[in-house]
Structure formats: structure tokens, C-alpha cells
Short mmCIF file of C-alpha atoms in Angstrom, two decimals:
data_model
loop_
_atom_site.label_atom_id
_atom_site.label_comp_id
_atom_site.label_asym_id
_atom_site.label_seq_id
_atom_site.Cartn_x
_atom_site.Cartn_y
_atom_site.Cartn_z
CA MET J 304 0.00 0.00 0.00
CA ARG J 305 2.79 2.38 0.91
CA ARG J 306 4.49 1.56 -2.41
CA TRP J 307 1.36 2.54 -4.41
CA SER J 308 0.91 5.70 -2.39
CA ALA J 309 4.49 6.67 -3.00
CA THR J 310 4.10 6.03 -6.72
CA LEU J 311 1.02 8.28 -6.89
CA LEU J 312 2.76 11.05 -4.95
CA LEU J 313 5.77 10.88 -7.26
CA ALA J 314 3.51 11.19 -10.34
CA ALA J 315 1.75 14.23 -8.88
CA LEU J 316 5.14 15.68 -8.03
CA LEU J 317 6.28 15.41 -11.67
CA LEU J 318 3.12 17.20 -12.86
CA LEU J 319 3.61 20.05 -10.38
CA LEU J 320 7.26 20.47 -11.33
CA CYS J 321 6.26 20.64 -15.01
CA ALA J 322 3.67 23.34 -14.26
CA ALA J 323 6.21 25.37 -12.30
CA SER J 324 8.80 25.23 -15.07
CA CYS J 325 6.52 25.81 -18.11
CA PRO J 326 6.74 29.39 -19.64
CA VAL J 327 3.82 31.81 -19.49
CA SER J 328 1.66 31.62 -22.61
CA ALA J 329 2.49 34.05 -25.43
CA ALA J 330 -1.01 35.49 -25.05
CA THR J 331 -0.01 36.90 -21.66
CA THR J 332 3.56 37.97 -22.50
CA PRO J 333 4.07 41.74 -22.18
CA THR J 334 4.95 43.65 -25.35
CA ARG J 335 6.41 47.14 -25.54
CA ALA J 336 5.79 47.51 -29.25
CA ALA J 337 2.06 47.92 -28.70
CA ALA J 338 2.65 51.08 -26.67
CA ALA J 339 5.02 52.74 -29.12
CA ALA J 340 4.27 56.42 -29.79
CA ALA J 341 2.63 57.28 -33.10
CA PRO J 342 4.47 59.63 -35.46
CA SER J 343 3.37 63.29 -35.54
CA PRO J 344 0.87 64.09 -38.31
CA THR J 345 2.01 66.22 -41.25
CA THR J 346 -0.05 69.39 -41.60
CA CYS J 347 2.19 71.08 -44.21
CA PRO J 348 2.43 68.50 -47.02
CA SER J 349 3.94 71.08 -49.40
CA GLY J 350 6.49 72.26 -46.85
CA VAL J 351 6.83 75.44 -44.82
CA ARG J 352 7.21 78.70 -46.73
CA LEU J 353 9.97 81.15 -45.89
CA ARG J 354 9.14 84.86 -45.94
CA LYS J 355 12.29 86.87 -46.68
CA PRO J 356 13.17 90.58 -46.61
CA LEU J 357 12.52 92.32 -49.91
CA ALA J 358 16.14 93.47 -50.03
CA SER J 359 17.49 89.92 -49.68
CA LEU J 360 15.68 88.60 -52.77
CA SER J 361 17.81 87.68 -55.75
CA ASP J 362 17.38 89.63 -58.98
CA ALA J 363 15.36 86.73 -60.39
CA GLU J 364 13.13 86.67 -57.29
CA ARG J 365 12.54 90.42 -57.50
CA ARG J 366 11.48 90.12 -61.11
CA ALA J 367 9.23 87.19 -60.18
CA TYR J 368 7.66 89.27 -57.40
CA VAL J 369 6.96 92.30 -59.61
CA ASN J 370 5.63 90.17 -62.46
CA GLY J 371 3.55 88.13 -59.99
CA MET J 372 1.91 91.26 -58.59
CA LYS J 373 1.11 92.46 -62.10
CA THR J 374 -0.42 89.07 -62.90
CA LEU J 375 -2.57 89.21 -59.76
CA LYS J 376 -3.84 92.59 -60.93
CA ALA J 377 -4.48 91.35 -64.49
CA ARG J 378 -6.46 88.36 -63.19
CA GLY J 379 -8.56 90.50 -60.86
CA THR J 380 -7.14 88.79 -57.75
CA LEU J 381 -5.60 91.97 -56.35
CA ASP J 382 -8.95 93.74 -56.70
CA GLN J 383 -10.72 90.86 -54.94
CA LEU J 384 -8.26 91.06 -52.06
CA SER J 385 -8.77 94.81 -51.85
CA ARG J 386 -12.54 94.38 -51.65
CA ARG J 387 -12.16 91.67 -49.02
CA HIS J 388 -10.04 94.04 -46.94
CA ARG J 389 -12.63 96.82 -47.38
CA SER J 390 -15.31 94.54 -45.95
CA GLY J 391 -13.29 94.29 -42.74
CA MET J 392 -13.04 97.99 -41.95
CA ALA J 393 -15.02 97.50 -38.73
CA TRP J 394 -12.18 95.37 -37.30
CA HIS J 395 -9.58 98.11 -37.61
CA GLY J 396 -8.82 99.71 -34.27
CA THR J 397 -9.93 96.53 -32.42
CA PRO J 398 -8.07 93.51 -31.01
CA TYR J 399 -9.18 91.56 -34.10
CA PHE J 400 -6.94 93.67 -36.35
CA PHE J 401 -3.92 91.35 -36.25
CA LEU J 402 -5.98 88.16 -36.66
CA MET J 403 -7.80 89.62 -39.65
CA HIS J 404 -4.66 90.79 -41.40
CA ARG J 405 -2.73 87.57 -40.82
CA ALA J 406 -5.57 85.76 -42.57
CA LEU J 407 -5.63 88.32 -45.39
CA VAL J 408 -1.87 88.14 -45.92
CA LYS J 409 -2.01 84.33 -45.96
CA ASP J 410 -4.67 84.49 -48.69
CA TYR J 411 -2.50 86.94 -50.64
CA GLU J 412 0.57 84.73 -50.25
CA ASP J 413 -1.31 81.68 -51.53
CA GLU J 414 -2.38 83.61 -54.63
CA LEU J 415 1.03 85.20 -55.21
CA LEU J 416 2.87 81.88 -55.15
CA LYS J 417 0.45 80.41 -57.65
CA VAL J 418 1.70 82.92 -60.22
CA ALA J 419 5.26 83.30 -58.87
CA PRO J 420 6.18 79.76 -57.74
CA THR J 421 9.92 80.50 -57.58
CA LEU J 422 9.37 82.69 -54.52
CA THR J 423 9.80 80.96 -51.16
CA GLY J 424 7.06 83.05 -49.57
CA ALA J 425 5.56 86.53 -49.50
CA PRO J 426 8.44 89.04 -49.11
CA TYR J 427 8.39 91.78 -46.49
CA TRP J 428 9.74 95.32 -46.31
CA ASP J 429 12.23 95.34 -43.45
CA GLU J 430 11.04 98.78 -42.40
CA LEU J 431 12.61 99.70 -39.09
CA VAL J 432 16.14 98.89 -40.24
CA ASP J 433 15.62 101.57 -42.91
CA THR J 434 15.26 104.31 -40.29
CA SER J 435 19.03 104.83 -40.49
CA GLY J 436 18.54 106.84 -43.69
CA PRO J 437 15.97 108.89 -45.61
CA ILE J 438 12.88 106.90 -46.52
CA THR J 439 13.08 108.13 -50.11
CA GLN J 440 16.28 106.13 -50.46
CA SER J 441 14.93 102.92 -48.98
CA PHE J 442 15.70 99.82 -50.99
CA ALA J 443 11.95 99.18 -51.19
CA PHE J 444 11.42 102.32 -53.30
CA ARG J 445 13.87 101.49 -56.02
CA GLN J 446 12.67 102.10 -59.53
CA ASP J 447 12.54 98.35 -60.23
CA MET J 448 10.81 97.48 -56.94
CA LEU J 449 7.89 99.49 -55.53
CA GLY J 450 8.84 102.58 -57.50
CA PRO J 451 10.01 105.95 -56.09
CA LEU J 452 8.18 107.48 -53.16
CA VAL J 453 6.97 110.70 -54.76
CA ARG J 454 3.66 112.50 -54.95
CA GLY J 455 1.29 111.41 -57.70
CA PRO J 456 0.56 108.18 -59.63
CA LEU J 457 2.95 105.26 -59.14
CA ARG J 458 6.12 105.33 -61.19
CA GLY J 459 8.71 102.72 -62.00
CA ALA J 460 7.82 99.03 -62.10
CA PHE J 461 4.16 99.65 -61.20
CA ALA J 462 3.55 102.75 -63.29
CA GLY J 463 -0.05 102.90 -64.50
CA LEU J 464 -1.37 100.56 -61.78
CA ARG J 465 -5.08 101.15 -61.06
CA ASP J 466 -7.31 100.28 -58.11
CA ASP J 467 -10.53 98.26 -58.19
CA SER J 468 -12.45 101.41 -59.19
CA ASN J 469 -10.09 101.92 -62.14
CA ASN J 470 -8.45 104.99 -60.60
CA LEU J 471 -4.69 105.38 -60.82
CA VAL J 472 -2.96 104.29 -57.63
CA THR J 473 -1.20 107.27 -56.06
CA ARG J 474 1.16 108.18 -53.24
CA ASN J 475 1.26 111.41 -51.29
CA PRO J 476 4.10 111.21 -48.77
CA LEU J 477 4.38 113.61 -45.86
CA ALA J 478 7.02 116.30 -46.11
CA LEU J 479 10.11 114.22 -45.48
CA SER J 480 13.13 115.07 -43.40
CA THR J 481 16.45 113.28 -43.22
CA ARG J 482 14.97 110.76 -40.80
CA TYR J 483 11.67 109.11 -40.03
CA GLN J 484 10.53 111.64 -37.45
CA TRP J 485 7.15 109.89 -37.10
CA LEU J 486 8.51 106.40 -36.50
CA PRO J 487 10.21 104.61 -33.58
CA SER J 488 13.72 103.23 -33.91
CA GLY J 489 14.32 99.51 -34.03
CA GLN J 490 15.66 99.54 -30.46
CA VAL J 491 12.55 101.29 -29.14
CA MET J 492 10.26 98.83 -30.91
CA ALA J 493 12.28 95.90 -29.57
CA ALA J 494 11.93 97.29 -26.04
CA ILE J 495 8.16 97.64 -26.51
CA LEU J 496 7.87 94.03 -27.71
CA ARG J 497 9.86 92.79 -24.73
CA ASN J 498 7.74 94.65 -22.20
CA VAL J 499 4.11 94.34 -23.30
CA THR J 500 2.51 91.42 -21.48
CA THR J 501 -0.78 90.79 -23.30
CA TYR J 502 -1.94 90.42 -26.88
CA GLY J 503 -4.30 93.36 -26.43
CA GLN J 504 -1.48 95.69 -25.36
CA MET J 505 0.70 94.57 -28.23
CA ALA J 506 -2.09 94.96 -30.80
CA LYS J 507 -3.09 98.45 -29.63
CA ILE J 508 0.46 99.82 -29.80
CA LEU J 509 1.65 98.14 -32.99
CA GLU J 510 -1.48 98.98 -34.97
CA VAL J 511 -0.64 102.65 -34.45
CA SER J 512 3.14 102.43 -34.32
CA PRO J 513 4.58 101.43 -36.70
CA HIS J 514 1.61 100.11 -38.73
CA ASN J 515 -0.53 103.22 -39.17
CA GLN J 516 2.48 105.51 -39.20
CA TYR J 517 3.80 103.88 -42.36
CA HIS J 518 0.40 104.11 -44.03
CA VAL J 519 0.28 107.83 -43.30
CA LEU J 520 3.91 108.36 -44.24
CA VAL J 521 3.44 106.88 -47.73
CA GLY J 522 0.07 108.54 -48.18
CA GLY J 523 -2.17 108.50 -51.23
CA HIS J 524 -3.90 105.13 -51.50
CA MET J 525 -1.86 103.85 -48.56
CA GLY J 526 -3.30 106.66 -46.46
CA ASP J 527 -6.88 105.47 -47.01
CA PRO J 528 -7.58 102.00 -45.56
CA SER J 529 -10.54 101.43 -47.87
CA ILE J 530 -8.23 101.38 -50.91
CA SER J 531 -4.73 100.85 -49.44
CA PRO J 532 -4.30 97.24 -50.72
CA SER J 533 -4.19 98.61 -54.27
CA ASP J 534 -0.65 99.85 -53.62
CA PRO J 535 1.90 96.97 -53.60
CA THR J 536 3.50 98.71 -50.61
CA PHE J 537 0.52 97.55 -48.54
CA TRP J 538 1.46 93.90 -48.86
CA VAL J 539 5.18 94.07 -48.08
CA HIS J 540 4.28 96.39 -45.19
CA HIS J 541 1.69 94.03 -43.72
CA VAL J 542 3.91 90.97 -44.00
CA TYR J 543 6.38 92.87 -41.81
CA ILE J 544 3.68 93.86 -39.32
CA ASP J 545 2.76 90.18 -39.07
CA LEU J 546 6.45 89.41 -38.44
CA LEU J 547 6.36 91.74 -35.42
CA TRP J 548 3.41 89.80 -33.98
CA ALA J 549 5.18 86.49 -34.69
CA LEU J 550 8.28 87.86 -32.96
CA TRP J 551 6.25 88.84 -29.90
CA GLN J 552 4.70 85.35 -29.90
CA SER J 553 8.16 83.77 -29.92
CA LEU J 554 9.26 85.52 -26.74
CA SER J 555 7.30 83.09 -24.53
CA LEU J 556 4.82 80.24 -24.73
CA LYS J 557 2.31 82.46 -22.94
CA ASN J 558 2.69 85.10 -25.65
CA PHE J 559 2.37 82.49 -28.37
CA GLN J 560 -1.14 81.45 -27.41
CA ASP J 561 -2.33 84.70 -25.86
CA LEU J 562 -5.39 86.53 -27.21
CA THR J 563 -6.33 88.37 -24.02
CA SER J 564 -7.50 91.99 -24.20
CA THR J 565 -9.34 94.55 -22.11
CA ASP J 566 -10.92 96.09 -25.22
CA LEU J 567 -13.42 93.32 -26.00
CA ARG J 568 -17.19 93.57 -25.78
CA ASN J 569 -19.79 91.48 -23.93
CA GLY J 570 -17.56 91.04 -20.91
CA GLN J 571 -15.02 88.91 -22.75
CA THR J 572 -11.44 88.94 -21.53
CA ALA J 573 -9.95 87.01 -24.44
CA ILE J 574 -10.78 86.24 -28.05
CA PRO J 575 -11.85 82.55 -28.14
CA LEU J 576 -9.33 80.42 -30.01
CA ALA J 577 -12.07 78.10 -31.27
CA ASP J 578 -14.07 80.89 -32.92
CA ARG J 579 -13.92 81.47 -36.66
CA VAL J 580 -11.57 84.28 -37.65
CA VAL J 581 -13.13 87.53 -38.83
CA LEU J 582 -12.99 88.20 -42.58
CA TYR J 583 -12.30 84.51 -43.36
CA PRO J 584 -14.78 82.50 -41.25
CA GLU J 585 -15.21 79.98 -44.05
CA ARG J 586 -11.52 79.02 -44.00
CA TRP J 587 -9.87 79.42 -40.62
CA THR J 588 -10.36 79.61 -36.87
CA ASN J 589 -8.47 81.92 -34.54
CA ARG J 590 -6.42 78.93 -33.39
CA ASP J 591 -5.39 78.32 -37.01
CA ILE J 592 -4.19 81.92 -37.20
CA VAL J 593 -2.25 81.70 -33.93
CA TYR J 594 -0.50 78.44 -34.91
CA TYR J 595 0.87 79.97 -38.11
CA ARG J 596 3.87 77.61 -38.36
CA THR J 597 2.03 74.29 -38.16
CA ARG J 598 -1.28 75.29 -39.76
CA LEU J 599 -0.68 78.21 -42.13
CA CYS J 600 2.73 76.71 -42.98
CA TYR J 601 5.07 79.70 -43.08
CA GLN J 602 7.93 81.16 -41.08
CA TYR J 603 10.22 84.18 -41.29
CA ALA J 604 13.79 84.63 -42.40
CA LEU J 605 15.97 86.81 -40.19
CA PRO J 606 15.42 90.56 -40.70
CA LEU J 607 18.41 92.58 -41.88
CA MET J 608 20.86 93.89 -39.31
CA THR J 609 21.75 96.97 -41.35
CA ALA J 610 20.00 98.82 -44.16
CA PRO J 611 21.02 97.65 -47.62
CA ALA J 612 22.46 100.05 -50.16
CA ALA J 613 19.60 101.44 -52.19
CA ARG J 614 21.42 100.91 -55.51
CA ARG J 615 18.79 103.10 -57.10
CA LEU J 616 18.31 102.82 -60.82
CA GLN J 617 17.47 105.87 -62.90
CA ASP J 618 14.15 107.21 -61.65
CA ASP J 619 12.07 110.34 -61.45
CA ALA J 620 13.22 111.30 -57.96
CA PRO J 621 17.01 110.99 -57.86
CA ALA J 622 18.64 110.98 -54.49
CA ALA J 623 21.24 113.49 -53.46
CA SER J 624 24.53 112.47 -55.03
CA PRO J 625 27.28 111.56 -52.60
CA LYS J 626 30.65 113.17 -52.92
CA LYS J 627 32.80 111.59 -55.56
CA GLY J 628 34.99 108.87 -54.16
CA SER J 629 33.19 108.74 -50.83
CA GLY J 630 32.01 105.21 -51.47
CA LYS J 631 28.71 105.90 -49.70
CA CYS J 632 25.42 104.91 -51.33
CA ILE J 633 23.16 106.54 -48.72
CA PRO J 634 23.85 109.96 -47.20
CA ARG J 635 23.68 109.73 -43.42
CA PRO J 636 21.25 111.89 -41.43
CA PRO J 637 22.66 114.46 -39.02
CA LYS J 638 23.83 113.02 -35.75
CA GLN J 639 21.10 113.21 -33.11
CA SER J 640 21.64 114.70 -29.67
CA VAL J 641 20.17 111.55 -28.11
CA PRO J 642 20.50 107.97 -29.36
CA PHE J 643 16.77 107.42 -29.73
CA PRO J 644 14.78 110.49 -30.78
CA THR J 645 11.14 110.67 -29.79
CA ILE J 646 8.54 110.56 -32.54
CA GLU J 647 6.60 113.63 -33.61
CA PRO J 648 2.76 113.64 -33.59
CA LEU J 649 1.25 112.82 -36.95
CA PRO J 650 -1.11 115.42 -38.45
CA ALA J 651 -4.63 114.99 -37.06
CA ASP J 652 -6.30 115.07 -40.48
CA ARG J 653 -4.21 112.13 -41.69
CA VAL J 654 -4.87 110.26 -38.46
CA ALA J 655 -8.62 110.67 -38.96
CA ARG J 656 -8.37 109.36 -42.51
CA ILE J 657 -6.34 106.25 -41.70
CA MET J 658 -8.12 105.40 -38.42
CA PRO J 659 -11.78 106.46 -38.51
CA ASN J 660 -12.51 103.94 -35.74
CA MET J 661 -9.98 105.43 -33.30
CA SER J 662 -10.17 108.74 -31.48
CA ILE J 663 -7.30 111.16 -31.82
CA ASP J 664 -6.82 110.96 -28.04
CA ALA J 665 -6.31 107.19 -28.22
CA TRP J 666 -3.78 107.68 -31.02
CA ARG J 667 -1.89 110.34 -29.06
CA GLU J 668 -1.82 108.01 -26.06
CA VAL J 669 0.07 105.41 -28.12
CA GLU J 670 2.50 108.03 -29.43
CA LYS J 671 3.05 109.12 -25.82
CA ARG J 672 3.77 105.55 -24.69
CA VAL J 673 6.25 104.99 -27.51
CA ASN J 674 8.04 108.21 -26.57
CA GLU J 675 8.15 107.18 -22.92
CA VAL J 676 10.02 104.03 -23.92
CA ALA J 677 12.46 106.09 -26.03
CA GLN J 678 13.03 108.52 -23.16
CA LEU J 679 13.64 105.66 -20.72
CA LEU J 680 16.24 104.12 -23.04
CA ASN J 681 17.92 107.51 -23.44
CA GLN J 682 18.09 107.96 -19.65
CA GLU J 683 19.68 104.53 -19.31
CA VAL J 684 22.28 105.40 -21.92
CA GLN J 685 23.03 108.89 -20.57
CA SER J 686 23.38 107.59 -17.01
CA GLY J 687 25.96 105.09 -18.20
CA HIS J 688 23.90 102.07 -17.15
CA VAL J 689 23.85 100.72 -20.67
CA ASN J 690 25.65 101.30 -23.94
CA ALA J 691 23.34 102.34 -26.79
CA THR J 692 25.00 99.84 -29.12
CA GLN J 693 24.15 97.02 -26.73
CA LEU J 694 20.40 97.61 -26.89
CA PRO J 695 18.89 95.08 -29.29
CA THR J 696 17.12 96.10 -32.47
CA VAL J 697 14.12 94.21 -33.80
CA ALA J 698 16.49 92.15 -35.96
CA GLN J 699 18.69 91.28 -32.98
CA LEU J 700 15.68 90.44 -30.83
CA PHE J 701 14.50 88.17 -33.63
CA GLN J 702 17.93 86.51 -33.78
CA SER J 703 18.00 85.94 -30.02
CA SER J 704 14.60 84.22 -30.19
CA VAL J 705 15.62 81.83 -32.98
CA SER J 706 15.81 79.04 -30.41
CA ASN J 707 12.05 79.48 -29.98
CA CYS J 708 11.34 79.24 -33.70
CA SER J 709 9.68 75.85 -33.18
CA MET J 710 7.27 77.29 -30.62
CA GLY J 711 3.84 75.88 -31.26
CA LEU J 712 5.19 72.75 -32.97
CA ASP J 713 5.17 70.50 -29.93
CA ASN J 714 2.00 71.71 -28.22
CA ASP J 715 -0.41 71.89 -31.18
CA ASP J 716 -3.16 69.34 -30.61
CA TYR J 717 -4.70 70.21 -34.02
CA GLN J 718 -8.08 70.93 -32.45
CA ASP J 719 -10.51 73.71 -33.44
CA SER J 720 -9.41 73.97 -37.05
CA GLY J 721 -11.12 74.94 -40.28
CA ILE J 722 -8.34 73.38 -42.39
CA ASP J 723 -9.01 69.92 -43.86
CA VAL J 724 -5.48 68.60 -43.44
CA VAL J 725 -5.35 69.78 -39.82
CA GLN J 726 -8.71 68.16 -39.09
CA THR J 727 -7.30 64.91 -40.52
CA ALA J 728 -4.24 65.31 -38.31
CA ALA J 729 -6.49 65.80 -35.28
CA ALA J 730 -8.35 62.57 -36.09
CA GLN J 731 -5.05 60.70 -36.53
CA LEU J 732 -3.72 62.04 -33.26
CA GLN J 733 -6.91 61.12 -31.44
CA ALA J 734 -6.80 57.59 -32.91
CA ALA J 735 -3.14 57.23 -31.94
CA GLN J 736 -3.91 58.35 -28.41
CA GLY J 737 -6.77 55.84 -28.25
CA ASN J 738 -4.48 53.04 -29.42
CA SER J 739 -1.89 54.10 -26.89
CA GLU J 740 -4.46 53.99 -24.08
CA ASN J 741 -5.59 50.53 -25.18
CA ALA J 742 -1.99 49.36 -25.38
CA ASN J 743 -1.35 50.67 -21.89
CA ALA J 744 -4.42 48.84 -20.57
CA THR J 745 -3.26 45.61 -22.28
CA ALA J 746 0.20 46.04 -20.86
CA ILE J 747 -1.25 46.41 -17.36
CA ASN J 748 -3.33 43.24 -17.79
CA VAL J 749 -0.35 41.36 -19.18
CA HIS J 750 1.79 42.50 -16.32
CA SER J 751 -0.86 41.34 -13.81
CA GLY J 752 -1.19 37.95 -15.52
CA ALA J 753 2.54 37.43 -15.53
CA HIS J 754 2.70 38.34 -11.86
CA VAL J 755 -0.03 35.80 -11.03
CA GLY J 756 1.83 33.18 -13.08
CA ARG J 757 5.02 33.77 -11.12
CA MET J 758 3.14 33.48 -7.82
CA MET J 759 1.54 30.20 -8.90
CA GLY J 760 4.94 28.84 -9.90
CA GLU J 761 6.38 29.73 -6.51
CA TRP J 762 3.52 28.05 -4.61
CA THR J 763 3.76 24.96 -6.85
CA SER J 764 7.39 24.58 -5.89
CA VAL J 765 6.49 24.73 -2.19
CA VAL J 766 3.77 22.09 -2.58
CA ALA J 767 6.16 19.88 -4.57
CA LEU J 768 8.75 19.99 -1.80
CA ALA J 769 6.09 19.05 0.73
CA MET J 770 5.03 16.08 -1.37
CA VAL J 771 8.65 14.93 -1.69
CA ALA J 772 8.91 14.92 2.08
CA MET J 773 5.65 12.95 2.42
CA ALA J 774 6.75 10.39 -0.20
CA ALA J 775 9.98 9.85 1.68
CA TRP J 776 8.09 9.25 4.91
CA ILE J 777 5.73 6.73 3.27
CA VAL J 778 8.56 4.77 1.71
#
């Protein structure tokens, strides 16, 4: 009897030892591959455009730009854009100004590159760097570019250009001195950008200075917002104004996403990102406009550090000739008594024409604030606390923020979009997140099953040892 009992115990022992040593089934083996992160969706299938300074374009690119603008006019596209802008007059002088114009400029860029595909993006007039010399000798107003800045119909490359009412496009510049006495220096504007803390503050200041100031300075069609897009100057000017907003966005993640303002109606404190953008509600949301790099698919090349030589061709308004052998292309303005002169008030009648939605008092308040920044910088320089040459210009501020050029790339969840490809990206991202959550849940279950399997193996070994001892006693 003992022999049979021992035999049975030994057989059971073999079965238990087999169970303890067998591997866990493949169905319960953990896998890391299932939880792998999905690749980021592509929302710019044609690449990201690069908007460059007008003065940095090659000769071929300049010709492509001028010919492209003429083609837009011949096809009626420039007139359509002008009418679209006219329909948004109510948004001038409001926090929606920058959102509206970023959308408008994006529409213009799309159309321009259809007829001038060799361009990398819509060029901009690097305006504030030009304040080192007379505006009449700015590179932008070369004969073969925008044409000379003189009173009357456009001359040069765009001579004979007409607006959407078939009137000749004109300019009527203010009486010009040797410097831009109505405009802030690049250092003053850089200081303003560094110190404003909300979108609303930034928009209120920059819409007046330098945006409106340049419109008034050029005058003519540019001095009347209902027809200003008929002058090609409008577009290179507004691309630059958008650059200033993009630069402010790049200074911090808070700035990048910020649309807060104290000038909104109905008790709002911020423009909702999910809302459709004014002027283009059928195409974009405000979030699309804010995330310009990942959704509108453009970025900016570095502004110029110094003004380029005008290299003026023969035109109707020749610049003062430098002394023979001097080697200078641009006569320098007289040296100022302070590094950063304050701006002079613009004539009230021109202010009323360019900004019918803004009171003259509100305009003067912005001019006052810009001058306060200039005076503060001058005090710092004169007290010896800082060297004027060490204060960054807009171009240098831009360069220092290059490390933030990818801002918005990593935190765009692709939600609240009116763009088809972005909506597809949002669906892909949501599906990937769902798969990741499922994979994590599976991994947890697998881990639990494996743990139970290990526990069972350990207890089986204990029972087997006990049975060995009992078999030895029976025998």
C-alpha cells in the first residue's frame, strides 16, 4: 500500500514540477511595441514657406515678385483682395486687427505663389532697419521694386497701376526730413515688444506704431484703408507687421497662445481660439491663425541687421549724389543729440483718414507711450547704465529668439481647425492616443497575468517539496 501511495505522490510531483517550469503563454507575454508612440501628423504636405526681406531677394526673385503682382492685378485677384479688406473695416482699431490681417496676408501669399512659384514666400519690407537713412532712399522704393516714393501716380515698375475702381494708384508722402521723425527706432520697438505682457497691449500699440504711421507716411492710396491694398506697398508692409506679432509670440509660450485683451465687448477677456476668424470665417479659426507655423505653414527669415544700399536705378526722384569717391550709397542723417529720438505727432487730419474707428486721443496716447520708452532708453544710456550699441534692435531680438522658432510645434493638438489637413491630423492624433491607451491597458493586464503566473509557480514549488517529504516518509 505504501508503495502505491508513494508512486502516486511521485507522479503528482512530476506534474507540479512541469507546471512550475513551463513558460507563461504568449497570449499573456508583455509587449512594448504595442505602446510605441505614433508619429506626428504632417499638416504642411507642401512644406513650410519662408518669408524673406525684400532686399534679400535675388534679382530673379525680385522680377518674379513684380511680375507676380502684375499678374494678380491682371487676373482681378488683387482687386478681390482689396474688396475683401474693405469689408473688414469695422475690425480696424480693435483687437481683431492682427488676426484679420494675418488671414488676409495668408490668402495673398497663396495667390502670389500660384503665379510666382519660384518665390519661397511673401516678401516683407524690413522697415525699421531703414530708419538709419531717408525713406526716399529705402531699398523698397527702387525704380525696379515698388517705385520711387513721390507725390502722384505710381512710377517705375508699377507705373499705371489702377485700383478696383479703375483709378490710378497714387502716393502722397508727408514732407520728409532726413529721418523718419514719425517712427520709432528699431531699439525702441524691440523694447516695446519685450515689455508688453498681453496680446491686447501689443495689438493696440503696434497697430498705431509702426503700422498706421507707415500708411500715413506713404500717403495716397496707402493713407486710405478702404483702398490701401491697391498699392503693392501695402502687402510688403503688412507681412512685416505680421512678423512683429510672430516675434512677440516667440518671446514666450504664454505670448504664443495669448489673445487676451481689455478692449473686448460682452464682458469677454480674451478672443476665443475656437471661434472662426473675422474676414475669413469659411476658412480658418483663430487657433489656425495663432498656430501659423504648423497650420498656415510659413515662417520668417531673419530681418536685416543693417540697411542695404539702395542701388537706385534711374528714376524720377534721384537721391542726393554723394561726394565723388566717398564710397557711400546713402547719405547719413545728421547726428542726433540723443540715441533714440522721440517721434513727432502725426497730423490729425491724416490720423482721422487712416483710423476712422480710433479717437485722436487714443492715437496720441500710443504716441506718448512709444516716446516714454524712447526717453527711458535715453536715460539709461546717458546715465551710463547701458551702452546704446548694446540695446537690441528688432532684428537682434529676432535673432535671439531663434531658439524658440519651433514654438507651437510640440504643443499643437490640431483641435478647433477649419483646415481639412489639420482636421485629418487631429483625427489621426486622437486615434493614436486611443491606441496608446488601449496598449497601456493591455500592458497592465499582461503585467498582472505574468505576476499571477510567477506566484503560482512559486507556490507549486512549495507544494512539490512538501510532497517529496511525504513520499519519503511513506517509503
